[in-house]
Amino acid sequence: MPKIDVYNIKGNKVNSVELKEDIFGIEPNKAVIHSVLVNFLANQRQGTQSTKTRSEVSGGGRKPWKQKGSGRARQGSIRASQWVKGGIALGPKPRSYKYTVNKKEKRLAIKSLLSSKVLENELIVIDELNIPAIKTQEMVKVLTNLKVEGKTLILLPEKNENVQKSSRNIEGTKTTLVNTINVYDLLKYKNLIITLDTVKKLEEVYA
């Protein structure tokens, strides 16, 4: 079982905790992480891009000139794709890019990234994260005390308005919940801050 130090919001070590091997100590599966990431990004696409075909652009109701005898190439409409202001041939149309990935793959990807954070010393465990009021400065103090550098993801077991609103204006910092965690955020943010309650919740959900 991986063992990691536990700090308080003042940055002092107060304890240590043993993390479950099958969640925080597995061999990261890069192929599954990539597969789940591609799925996540595909599902974020709106798919609203659209072009007009020759049947949708205005004009072109009659044949521009007779078929033979003019010396020019035969044309059926001035709104065919080769004409200026003509319709687009084979252009994009609104569509959904969504597809599903096996739940076991999603769980394995999350566990692989959590284990990767432990291996790379990018996981910070604190005993609790309680801020008495919504104040950005208080959250900045916590991050400074923990000596966090770079993009930071704060993972909470449940909604905490004071923490979430105190963090939202700090550049490179984001809060998320255990039940909404995703591979994109875990890859995007270098540091991961979790509380002891978050550890318990993760071990309940991903055990």
mmCIF file of C-alpha atoms in Angstrom:
data_model
loop_
_atom_site.group_PDB
_atom_site.id
_atom_site.type_symbol
_atom_site.label_atom_id
_atom_site.label_comp_id
_atom_site.label_asym_id
_atom_site.label_seq_id
_atom_site.Cartn_x
_atom_site.Cartn_y
_atom_site.Cartn_z
ATOM 1 C CA MET A 1 0.000 0.000 0.000
ATOM 2 C CA PRO A 2 1.368 3.441 -0.883
ATOM 3 C CA LYS A 3 1.875 5.609 2.181
ATOM 4 C CA ILE A 4 1.677 9.383 1.928
ATOM 5 C CA ASP A 5 2.072 12.289 4.341
ATOM 6 C CA VAL A 6 -0.961 14.259 5.471
ATOM 7 C CA TYR A 7 -0.726 18.045 5.925
ATOM 8 C CA ASN A 8 -2.979 20.700 7.403
ATOM 9 C CA ILE A 9 -3.932 23.934 5.635
ATOM 10 C CA LYS A 10 -0.956 25.655 7.285
ATOM 11 C CA GLY A 11 1.409 23.319 5.456
ATOM 12 C CA ASN A 12 2.476 21.339 8.537
ATOM 13 C CA LYS A 13 2.699 17.561 8.456
ATOM 14 C CA VAL A 14 0.183 16.131 10.914
ATOM 15 C CA ASN A 15 -0.051 12.463 10.025
ATOM 16 C CA SER A 16 0.345 9.901 7.277
ATOM 17 C CA VAL A 17 -2.189 7.711 5.519
ATOM 18 C CA GLU A 18 -2.067 4.396 3.702
ATOM 19 C CA LEU A 19 -3.846 4.463 0.355
ATOM 20 C CA LYS A 20 -5.552 1.480 -1.238
ATOM 21 C CA GLU A 21 -3.228 -0.379 -3.587
ATOM 22 C CA ASP A 22 -5.871 -1.096 -6.225
ATOM 23 C CA ILE A 23 -6.752 2.609 -6.564
ATOM 24 C CA PHE A 24 -3.578 4.566 -5.846
ATOM 25 C CA GLY A 25 -0.919 1.914 -6.482
ATOM 26 C CA ILE A 26 -1.650 0.247 -9.814
ATOM 27 C CA GLU A 27 0.490 0.325 -12.953
ATOM 28 C CA PRO A 28 -0.915 3.223 -15.051
ATOM 29 C CA ASN A 29 -2.496 1.979 -18.277
ATOM 30 C CA LYS A 30 -1.608 4.620 -20.879
ATOM 31 C CA ALA A 31 -3.614 3.013 -23.676
ATOM 32 C CA VAL A 32 -6.837 3.093 -21.656
ATOM 33 C CA ILE A 33 -6.152 6.663 -20.491
ATOM 34 C CA HIS A 34 -5.765 7.739 -24.125
ATOM 35 C CA SER A 35 -8.921 5.909 -25.192
ATOM 36 C CA VAL A 36 -11.033 7.489 -22.433
ATOM 37 C CA LEU A 37 -9.542 10.953 -23.064
ATOM 38 C CA VAL A 38 -10.404 10.803 -26.779
ATOM 39 C CA ASN A 39 -13.934 9.733 -25.841
ATOM 40 C CA PHE A 40 -14.280 12.617 -23.356
ATOM 41 C CA LEU A 41 -13.117 15.199 -25.914
ATOM 42 C CA ALA A 42 -15.378 13.752 -28.625
ATOM 43 C CA ASN A 43 -18.369 13.993 -26.300
ATOM 44 C CA GLN A 44 -17.616 17.687 -25.678
ATOM 45 C CA ARG A 45 -17.913 18.533 -29.377
ATOM 46 C CA GLN A 46 -21.088 20.420 -30.262
ATOM 47 C CA GLY A 47 -21.219 19.182 -33.839
ATOM 48 C CA THR A 48 -23.065 22.307 -35.013
ATOM 49 C CA GLN A 49 -20.869 23.103 -38.035
ATOM 50 C CA SER A 50 -22.877 23.316 -41.231
ATOM 51 C CA THR A 51 -22.583 24.266 -44.909
ATOM 52 C CA LYS A 52 -25.263 24.752 -47.553
ATOM 53 C CA THR A 53 -25.631 22.319 -50.423
ATOM 54 C CA ARG A 54 -26.687 23.406 -53.918
ATOM 55 C CA SER A 55 -30.306 22.756 -52.996
ATOM 56 C CA GLU A 56 -30.106 25.182 -50.058
ATOM 57 C CA VAL A 57 -28.404 28.256 -51.591
ATOM 58 C CA SER A 58 -30.598 30.871 -53.274
ATOM 59 C CA GLY A 59 -30.838 31.275 -57.046
ATOM 60 C CA GLY A 60 -30.055 28.890 -59.858
ATOM 61 C CA GLY A 61 -33.637 28.094 -60.713
ATOM 62 C CA ARG A 62 -33.059 27.736 -64.449
ATOM 63 C CA LYS A 63 -30.365 26.446 -66.770
ATOM 64 C CA PRO A 64 -27.903 29.343 -67.443
ATOM 65 C CA TRP A 65 -27.608 28.610 -71.182
ATOM 66 C CA LYS A 66 -28.640 25.964 -73.638
ATOM 67 C CA GLN A 67 -26.931 22.602 -73.580
ATOM 68 C CA LYS A 68 -25.308 22.781 -77.045
ATOM 69 C CA GLY A 69 -24.122 25.377 -79.530
ATOM 70 C CA SER A 70 -22.807 28.120 -77.220
ATOM 71 C CA GLY A 71 -19.229 26.875 -77.165
ATOM 72 C CA ARG A 72 -19.212 26.920 -73.390
ATOM 73 C CA ALA A 73 -19.161 24.001 -71.001
ATOM 74 C CA ARG A 74 -22.567 22.567 -70.258
ATOM 75 C CA GLN A 75 -24.095 23.843 -67.013
ATOM 76 C CA GLY A 76 -27.313 22.966 -65.262
ATOM 77 C CA SER A 77 -27.344 25.630 -62.548
ATOM 78 C CA ILE A 78 -25.328 28.669 -61.487
ATOM 79 C CA ARG A 79 -25.491 27.356 -57.922
ATOM 80 C CA ALA A 80 -23.545 24.150 -58.592
ATOM 81 C CA SER A 81 -20.421 23.718 -56.462
ATOM 82 C CA GLN A 82 -17.988 24.985 -59.128
ATOM 83 C CA TRP A 83 -19.677 28.392 -59.314
ATOM 84 C CA VAL A 84 -18.978 31.387 -57.096
ATOM 85 C CA LYS A 85 -21.720 31.474 -54.446
ATOM 86 C CA GLY A 86 -22.568 27.913 -55.361
ATOM 87 C CA GLY A 87 -23.414 25.180 -52.895
ATOM 88 C CA ILE A 88 -20.707 23.217 -51.046
ATOM 89 C CA ALA A 89 -20.191 19.634 -52.147
ATOM 90 C CA LEU A 90 -19.689 17.101 -49.357
ATOM 91 C CA GLY A 91 -19.451 19.821 -46.682
ATOM 92 C CA PRO A 92 -20.025 19.236 -42.957
ATOM 93 C CA LYS A 93 -23.527 18.992 -41.564
ATOM 94 C CA PRO A 94 -24.723 19.020 -37.926
ATOM 95 C CA ARG A 95 -23.999 15.657 -36.307
ATOM 96 C CA SER A 96 -23.277 14.105 -32.937
ATOM 97 C CA TYR A 97 -19.753 12.920 -32.178
ATOM 98 C CA LYS A 98 -20.791 11.132 -29.007
ATOM 99 C CA TYR A 99 -19.992 7.505 -28.376
ATOM 100 C CA THR A 100 -19.731 5.394 -25.250
ATOM 101 C CA VAL A 101 -16.794 3.745 -23.546
ATOM 102 C CA ASN A 102 -17.005 0.754 -21.244
ATOM 103 C CA LYS A 103 -17.474 1.764 -17.574
ATOM 104 C CA LYS A 104 -14.595 -0.494 -16.553
ATOM 105 C CA GLU A 105 -12.300 1.404 -18.901
ATOM 106 C CA LYS A 106 -13.357 4.757 -17.402
ATOM 107 C CA ARG A 107 -12.724 3.477 -13.879
ATOM 108 C CA LEU A 108 -9.350 2.029 -14.876
ATOM 109 C CA ALA A 109 -8.346 5.339 -16.492
ATOM 110 C CA ILE A 110 -9.215 7.302 -13.326
ATOM 111 C CA LYS A 111 -7.356 4.823 -11.100
ATOM 112 C CA SER A 112 -4.371 4.889 -13.463
ATOM 113 C CA LEU A 113 -4.166 8.685 -13.229
ATOM 114 C CA LEU A 114 -4.572 8.688 -9.437
ATOM 115 C CA SER A 115 -1.746 6.144 -9.211
ATOM 116 C CA SER A 116 0.323 8.269 -11.591
ATOM 117 C CA LYS A 117 -0.114 11.303 -9.311
ATOM 118 C CA VAL A 118 1.244 9.250 -6.399
ATOM 119 C CA LEU A 119 4.201 7.968 -8.438
ATOM 120 C CA GLU A 120 5.129 11.467 -9.606
ATOM 121 C CA ASN A 121 4.672 13.064 -6.144
ATOM 122 C CA GLU A 122 1.894 15.289 -7.467
ATOM 123 C CA LEU A 123 -0.706 14.168 -4.923
ATOM 124 C CA ILE A 124 -1.148 16.309 -1.797
ATOM 125 C CA VAL A 125 -3.344 14.992 1.022
ATOM 126 C CA ILE A 126 -4.628 17.398 3.689
ATOM 127 C CA ASP A 127 -6.591 16.534 6.807
ATOM 128 C CA GLU A 128 -9.452 18.922 6.007
ATOM 129 C CA LEU A 129 -10.174 21.978 3.899
ATOM 130 C CA ASN A 130 -12.442 24.384 5.703
ATOM 131 C CA ILE A 131 -12.528 28.082 4.864
ATOM 132 C CA PRO A 132 -14.768 30.182 7.159
ATOM 133 C CA ALA A 133 -15.840 32.596 4.426
ATOM 134 C CA ILE A 134 -15.774 33.045 0.660
ATOM 135 C CA LYS A 135 -12.439 34.783 0.275
ATOM 136 C CA THR A 136 -9.932 34.216 -2.511
ATOM 137 C CA GLN A 137 -7.071 35.431 -0.342
ATOM 138 C CA GLU A 138 -7.694 32.629 2.169
ATOM 139 C CA MET A 139 -7.447 29.998 -0.572
ATOM 140 C CA VAL A 140 -4.265 31.602 -1.902
ATOM 141 C CA LYS A 141 -2.770 31.303 1.600
ATOM 142 C CA VAL A 142 -3.607 27.597 1.707
ATOM 143 C CA LEU A 143 -1.932 26.966 -1.655
ATOM 144 C CA THR A 144 1.098 29.006 -0.582
ATOM 145 C CA ASN A 145 1.396 27.064 2.688
ATOM 146 C CA LEU A 146 1.277 23.790 0.790
ATOM 147 C CA LYS A 147 3.990 25.083 -1.589
ATOM 148 C CA VAL A 148 1.934 24.245 -4.632
ATOM 149 C CA GLU A 149 3.429 25.281 -7.966
ATOM 150 C CA GLY A 150 1.689 25.000 -11.312
ATOM 151 C CA LYS A 151 -1.872 24.113 -12.231
ATOM 152 C CA THR A 152 -3.793 22.635 -9.319
ATOM 153 C CA LEU A 153 -6.954 20.561 -9.116
ATOM 154 C CA ILE A 154 -8.769 20.461 -5.765
ATOM 155 C CA LEU A 155 -10.875 17.334 -5.440
ATOM 156 C CA LEU A 156 -13.727 17.562 -2.931
ATOM 157 C CA PRO A 157 -15.939 14.753 -1.596
ATOM 158 C CA GLU A 158 -19.049 16.963 -1.813
ATOM 159 C CA LYS A 159 -20.067 20.548 -2.540
ATOM 160 C CA ASN A 160 -18.319 23.176 -0.444
ATOM 161 C CA GLU A 161 -19.393 26.644 -1.530
ATOM 162 C CA ASN A 162 -16.708 28.485 0.440
ATOM 163 C CA VAL A 163 -13.875 26.482 -1.081
ATOM 164 C CA GLN A 164 -15.328 26.401 -4.589
ATOM 165 C CA LYS A 165 -16.054 30.135 -4.771
ATOM 166 C CA SER A 166 -12.780 31.076 -3.068
ATOM 167 C CA SER A 167 -10.861 29.117 -5.717
ATOM 168 C CA ARG A 168 -12.641 30.146 -8.884
ATOM 169 C CA ASN A 169 -10.683 33.388 -9.418
ATOM 170 C CA ILE A 170 -7.261 31.838 -8.850
ATOM 171 C CA GLU A 171 -5.533 31.324 -12.182
ATOM 172 C CA GLY A 172 -4.634 27.712 -12.885
ATOM 173 C CA THR A 173 -6.783 26.367 -10.037
ATOM 174 C CA LYS A 174 -10.004 24.379 -10.313
ATOM 175 C CA THR A 175 -12.280 22.524 -7.891
ATOM 176 C CA THR A 176 -14.231 19.417 -8.787
ATOM 177 C CA LEU A 177 -16.147 16.670 -7.009
ATOM 178 C CA VAL A 178 -15.458 12.944 -6.739
ATOM 179 C CA ASN A 179 -18.616 12.128 -8.707
ATOM 180 C CA THR A 180 -17.690 14.501 -11.568
ATOM 181 C CA ILE A 181 -13.964 13.779 -11.854
ATOM 182 C CA ASN A 182 -12.681 13.084 -15.381
ATOM 183 C CA VAL A 183 -9.449 12.139 -17.135
ATOM 184 C CA TYR A 184 -9.136 15.500 -18.896
ATOM 185 C CA ASP A 185 -8.889 17.465 -15.634
ATOM 186 C CA LEU A 186 -6.511 14.935 -14.073
ATOM 187 C CA LEU A 187 -4.198 15.260 -17.074
ATOM 188 C CA LYS A 188 -4.535 19.027 -17.455
ATOM 189 C CA TYR A 189 -3.747 19.908 -13.842
ATOM 190 C CA LYS A 190 -0.327 18.923 -12.518
ATOM 191 C CA ASN A 191 -1.093 18.929 -8.780
ATOM 192 C CA LEU A 192 -3.995 17.143 -7.135
ATOM 193 C CA ILE A 193 -5.103 18.227 -3.655
ATOM 194 C CA ILE A 194 -7.446 15.896 -1.780
ATOM 195 C CA THR A 195 -8.706 15.691 1.787
ATOM 196 C CA LEU A 196 -8.938 12.589 3.971
ATOM 197 C CA ASP A 197 -12.695 12.584 3.345
ATOM 198 C CA THR A 198 -11.987 12.613 -0.388
ATOM 199 C CA VAL A 199 -9.684 9.607 0.022
ATOM 200 C CA LYS A 200 -12.499 7.705 1.772
ATOM 201 C CA LYS A 201 -15.012 8.678 -0.915
ATOM 202 C CA LEU A 202 -12.649 7.643 -3.719
ATOM 203 C CA GLU A 203 -12.026 4.309 -2.038
ATOM 204 C CA GLU A 204 -15.767 3.775 -1.688
ATOM 205 C CA VAL A 205 -16.539 4.655 -5.304
ATOM 206 C CA TYR A 206 -13.609 2.947 -7.040
ATOM 207 C CA ALA A 207 -13.064 -0.049 -4.740
#
